[in-house]
Short mmCIF file of C-alpha atoms and ligand atoms in Angstrom, two decimals:
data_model
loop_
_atom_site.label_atom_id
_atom_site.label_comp_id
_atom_site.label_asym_id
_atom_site.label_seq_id
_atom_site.Cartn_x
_atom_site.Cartn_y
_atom_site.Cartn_z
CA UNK V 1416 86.13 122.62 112.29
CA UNK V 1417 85.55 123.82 109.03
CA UNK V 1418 86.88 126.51 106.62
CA UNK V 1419 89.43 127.63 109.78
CA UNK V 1420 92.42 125.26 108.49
CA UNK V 1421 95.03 127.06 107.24
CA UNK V 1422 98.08 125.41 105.47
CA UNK V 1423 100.71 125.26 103.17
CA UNK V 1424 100.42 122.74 100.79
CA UNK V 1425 103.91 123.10 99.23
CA UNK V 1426 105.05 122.12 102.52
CA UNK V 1427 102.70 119.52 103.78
CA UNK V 1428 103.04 115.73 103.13
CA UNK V 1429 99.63 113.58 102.46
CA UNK V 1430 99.96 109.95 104.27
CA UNK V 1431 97.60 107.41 103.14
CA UNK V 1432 97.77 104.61 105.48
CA UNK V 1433 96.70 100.80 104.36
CA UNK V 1434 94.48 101.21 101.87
CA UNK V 1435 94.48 97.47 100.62
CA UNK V 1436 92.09 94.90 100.21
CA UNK V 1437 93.01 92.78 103.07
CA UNK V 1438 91.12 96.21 105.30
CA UNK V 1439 88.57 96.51 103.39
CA UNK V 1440 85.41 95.18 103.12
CA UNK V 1441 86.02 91.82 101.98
CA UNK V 1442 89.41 91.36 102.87
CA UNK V 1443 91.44 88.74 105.52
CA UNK V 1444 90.77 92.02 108.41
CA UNK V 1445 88.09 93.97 107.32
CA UNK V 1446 87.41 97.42 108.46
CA UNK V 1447 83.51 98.31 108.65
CA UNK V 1448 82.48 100.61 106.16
CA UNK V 1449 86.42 100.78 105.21
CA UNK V 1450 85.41 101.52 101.55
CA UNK V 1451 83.70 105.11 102.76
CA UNK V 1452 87.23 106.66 102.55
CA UNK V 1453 88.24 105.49 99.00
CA UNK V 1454 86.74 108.14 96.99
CA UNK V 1455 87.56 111.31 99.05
CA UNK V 1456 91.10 109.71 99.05
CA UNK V 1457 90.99 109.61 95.20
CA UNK V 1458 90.19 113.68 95.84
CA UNK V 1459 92.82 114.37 98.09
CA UNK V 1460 95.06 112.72 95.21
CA UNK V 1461 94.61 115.28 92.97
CA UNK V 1462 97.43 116.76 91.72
CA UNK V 1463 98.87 119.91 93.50
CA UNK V 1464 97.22 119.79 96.85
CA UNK V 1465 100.21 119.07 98.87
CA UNK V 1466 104.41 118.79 98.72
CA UNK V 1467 104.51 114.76 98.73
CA UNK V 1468 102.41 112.35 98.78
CA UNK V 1469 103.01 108.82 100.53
CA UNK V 1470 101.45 105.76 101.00
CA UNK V 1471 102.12 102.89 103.59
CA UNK V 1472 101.49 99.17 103.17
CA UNK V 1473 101.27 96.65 105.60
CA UNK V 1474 103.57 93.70 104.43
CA UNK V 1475 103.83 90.91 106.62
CA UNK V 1476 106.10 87.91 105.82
CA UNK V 1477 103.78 84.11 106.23
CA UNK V 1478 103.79 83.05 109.83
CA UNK V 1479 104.16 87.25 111.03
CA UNK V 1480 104.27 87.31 114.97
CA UNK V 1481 101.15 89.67 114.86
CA UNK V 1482 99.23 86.59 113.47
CA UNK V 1483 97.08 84.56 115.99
CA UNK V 1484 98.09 81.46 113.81
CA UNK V 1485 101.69 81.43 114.89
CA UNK V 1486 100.61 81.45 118.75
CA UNK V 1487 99.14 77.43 119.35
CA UNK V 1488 95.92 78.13 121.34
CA UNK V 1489 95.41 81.81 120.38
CA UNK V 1490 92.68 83.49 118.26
CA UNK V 1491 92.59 86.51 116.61
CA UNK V 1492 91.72 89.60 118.85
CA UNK V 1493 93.51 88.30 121.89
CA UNK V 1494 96.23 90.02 123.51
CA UNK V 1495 99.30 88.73 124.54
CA UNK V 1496 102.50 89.91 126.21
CA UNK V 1497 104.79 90.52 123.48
CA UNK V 1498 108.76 92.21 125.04
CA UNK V 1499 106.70 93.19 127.66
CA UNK V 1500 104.17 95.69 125.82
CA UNK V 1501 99.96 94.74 124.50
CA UNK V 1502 99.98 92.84 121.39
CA UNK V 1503 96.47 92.06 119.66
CA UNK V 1504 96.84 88.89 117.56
CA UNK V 1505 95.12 89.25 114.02
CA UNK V 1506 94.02 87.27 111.33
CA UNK V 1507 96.77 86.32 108.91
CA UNK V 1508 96.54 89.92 106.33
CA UNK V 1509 98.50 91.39 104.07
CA UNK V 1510 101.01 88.54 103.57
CA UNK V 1511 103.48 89.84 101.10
CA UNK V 1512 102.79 89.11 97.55
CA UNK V 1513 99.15 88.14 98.36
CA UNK V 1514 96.15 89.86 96.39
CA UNK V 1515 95.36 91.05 99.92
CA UNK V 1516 98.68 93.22 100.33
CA UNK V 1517 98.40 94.75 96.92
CA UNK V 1518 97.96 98.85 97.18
CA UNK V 1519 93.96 98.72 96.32
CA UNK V 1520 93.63 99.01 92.71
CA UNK V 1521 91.28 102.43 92.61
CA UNK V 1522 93.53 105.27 93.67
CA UNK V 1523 95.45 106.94 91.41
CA UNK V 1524 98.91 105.74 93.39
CA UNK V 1525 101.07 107.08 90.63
CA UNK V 1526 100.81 110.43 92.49
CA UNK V 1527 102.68 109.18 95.39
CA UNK V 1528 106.18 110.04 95.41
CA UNK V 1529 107.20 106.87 97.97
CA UNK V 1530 105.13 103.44 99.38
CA UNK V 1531 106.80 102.67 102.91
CA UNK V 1532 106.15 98.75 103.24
CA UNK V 1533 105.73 98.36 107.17
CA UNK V 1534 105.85 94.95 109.24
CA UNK V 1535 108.27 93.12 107.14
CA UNK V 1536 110.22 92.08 110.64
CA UNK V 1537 109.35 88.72 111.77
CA UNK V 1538 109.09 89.33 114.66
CA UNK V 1539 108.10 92.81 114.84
CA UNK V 1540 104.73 94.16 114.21
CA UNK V 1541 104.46 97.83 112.45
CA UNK V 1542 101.54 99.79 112.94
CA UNK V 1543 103.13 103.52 112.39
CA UNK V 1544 104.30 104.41 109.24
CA UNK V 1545 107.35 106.59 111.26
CA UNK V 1546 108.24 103.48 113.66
CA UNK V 1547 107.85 99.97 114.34
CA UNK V 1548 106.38 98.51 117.67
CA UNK V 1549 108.51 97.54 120.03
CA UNK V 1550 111.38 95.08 118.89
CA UNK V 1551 112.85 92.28 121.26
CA UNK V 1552 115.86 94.44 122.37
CA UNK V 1553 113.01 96.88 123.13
CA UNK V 1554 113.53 99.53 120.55
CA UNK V 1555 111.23 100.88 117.76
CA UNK V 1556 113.30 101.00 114.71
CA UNK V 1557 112.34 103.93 112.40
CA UNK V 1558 111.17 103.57 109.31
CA UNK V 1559 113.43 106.42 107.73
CA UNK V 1560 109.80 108.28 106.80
CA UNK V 1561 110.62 111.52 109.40
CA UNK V 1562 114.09 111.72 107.73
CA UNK V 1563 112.48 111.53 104.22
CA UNK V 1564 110.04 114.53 104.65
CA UNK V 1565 111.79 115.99 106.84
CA UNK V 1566 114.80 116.19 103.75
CA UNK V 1567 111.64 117.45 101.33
CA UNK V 1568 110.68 120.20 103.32
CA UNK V 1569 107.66 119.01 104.69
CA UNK V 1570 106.74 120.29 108.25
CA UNK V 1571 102.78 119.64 108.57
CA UNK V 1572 101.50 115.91 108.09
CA UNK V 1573 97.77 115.19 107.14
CA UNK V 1574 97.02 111.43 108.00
CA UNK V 1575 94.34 109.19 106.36
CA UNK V 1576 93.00 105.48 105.36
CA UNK V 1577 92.81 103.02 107.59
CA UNK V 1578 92.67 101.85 110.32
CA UNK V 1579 91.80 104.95 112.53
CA UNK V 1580 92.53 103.07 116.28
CA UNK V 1581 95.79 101.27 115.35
CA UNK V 1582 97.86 102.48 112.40
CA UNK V 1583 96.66 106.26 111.47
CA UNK V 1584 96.74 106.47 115.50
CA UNK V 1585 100.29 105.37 115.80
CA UNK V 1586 101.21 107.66 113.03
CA UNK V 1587 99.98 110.53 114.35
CA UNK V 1588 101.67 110.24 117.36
CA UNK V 1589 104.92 109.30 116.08
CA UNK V 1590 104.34 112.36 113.49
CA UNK V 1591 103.68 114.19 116.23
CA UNK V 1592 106.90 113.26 118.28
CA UNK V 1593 109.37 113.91 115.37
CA UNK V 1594 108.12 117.20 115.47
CA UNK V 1595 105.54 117.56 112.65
CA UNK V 1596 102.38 119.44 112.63
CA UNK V 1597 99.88 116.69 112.48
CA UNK V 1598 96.79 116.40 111.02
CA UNK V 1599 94.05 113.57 110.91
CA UNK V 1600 91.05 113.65 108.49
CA UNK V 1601 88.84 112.00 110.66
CA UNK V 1602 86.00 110.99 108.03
CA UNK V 1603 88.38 109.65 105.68
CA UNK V 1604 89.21 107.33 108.56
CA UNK V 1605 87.27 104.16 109.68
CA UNK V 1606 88.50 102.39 113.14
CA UNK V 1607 88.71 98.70 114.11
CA UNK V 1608 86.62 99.18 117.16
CA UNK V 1609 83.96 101.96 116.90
CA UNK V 1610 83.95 102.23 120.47
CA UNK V 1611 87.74 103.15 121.10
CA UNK V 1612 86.69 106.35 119.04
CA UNK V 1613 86.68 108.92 122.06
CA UNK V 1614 89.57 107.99 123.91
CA UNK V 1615 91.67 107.97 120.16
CA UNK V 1616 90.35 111.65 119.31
CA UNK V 1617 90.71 112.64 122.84
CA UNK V 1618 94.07 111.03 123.39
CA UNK V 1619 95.48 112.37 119.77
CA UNK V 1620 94.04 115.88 120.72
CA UNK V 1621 96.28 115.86 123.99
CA UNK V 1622 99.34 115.27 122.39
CA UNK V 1623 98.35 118.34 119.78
CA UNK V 1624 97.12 116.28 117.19
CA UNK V 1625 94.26 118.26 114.79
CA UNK V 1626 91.56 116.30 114.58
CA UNK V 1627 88.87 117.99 111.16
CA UNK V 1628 86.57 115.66 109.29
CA UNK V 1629 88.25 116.08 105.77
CA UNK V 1630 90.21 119.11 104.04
CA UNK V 1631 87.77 119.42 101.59
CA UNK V 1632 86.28 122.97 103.18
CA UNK V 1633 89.55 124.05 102.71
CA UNK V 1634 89.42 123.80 98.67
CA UNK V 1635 85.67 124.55 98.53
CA UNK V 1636 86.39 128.34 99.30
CA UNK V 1637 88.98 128.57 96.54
CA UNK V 1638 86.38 127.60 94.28
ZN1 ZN S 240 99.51 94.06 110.08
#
């Protein structure tokens, strides 16, 4: 797991997935222990370590379908039937324009070259950065991200941030499908449910998904 991972940075992409306050300890859907991943992040950020760097942000308009508040009766954590695929209901988060959208206010975001804003469809939730879920015709749009680093030269893609079970999952395997190596930094990941976290590594790992607890090893011997 460590020291083996060989790359090229010039032609991998860094994703940082939802790293805003509304996740984090704190916030309107808190992650446990979500602030753990912050300052290796802020690492990873430095300059030169790979081609592009992009961030997502989960950006819901008020009244999102994904919110248990717009289904009478429901509370956050159930699932419903939503075009005929699972949909968890959540707390109302990252409502666009809130305090609790914003990009948290620690990393050094001026280092990414792109923020894709993801769950902007009313009635569409978003938790891959590559894709939306399913919409009511039954399609999941793209988000234009594969065409982006795809037109950059980028052909390996190193996920991280949060949340490890729903949106660095989806990611990966959307990453995955367009065609990217795909990487996930496991530690500088934190999931919603602690208890999905073998069938996520094991069901990332079958699609060919890398799974190593950060890239830092892979620095340390330059040093
Ligand atoms: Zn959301």
């Amino acid at each position: 797991m460590s020291g083996a991972f060989q790359f090229d940075p010039a032609s991998t992409a860094l994703v940082v997935v939802d790293l805003q306050p509304d996740f984090l300890p704190g916030g309107a859907l808190a992650v446990t222990d979500g602030d753990a991943v912050l300052e290796p992040i802020v690492r990873l950020l430095t300059p030169g370590r790979f081609g592009v760097c992009v961030a997502t942000q989960d950006w819901h308009p008020p009244g999102h379908i994904s919110f248990a508040s717009s289904h009478p009766g429901r509370r956050p954590l159930d699932v419903i039937d939503l075009y005929g695929h699972e949909q968890v209901l959540w707390p109302d988060h990252c409502v666009q324009n809130s305090p609790g959208a914003r990009l948290h206010e620690g990393l050094p975001w001026g280092r990414v070259s792109v923020v894709i804003r993801k769950g902007a469809d009313p009635v569409t939730d978003s938790y891959s950065t590559f894709r939306n879920n399913w919409d009511p015709s039954g399609r999941r749009p793209p988000t234009g991200l594969a065409g982006y680093l795809t037109e950059r030269g980028m052909h390996t893609v190193v996920l991280c941030g949060l949340a490890r079970d729903y949106c660095v999952k989806w990611s990966a395997e959307d990453a995955v499908a367009a065609g990217f190596r795909t990487v996930v930094l496991w530690e500088l990941t934190r999931p919603v449910d602690p208890h999905s976290d073998a069938a996520v590594a094991e069901g990332l790992a079958s699609l060919g998904v890398e799974i190593l607890p950060d890239l830092e090893p892979a620095w340390g011997q330059q040093r």
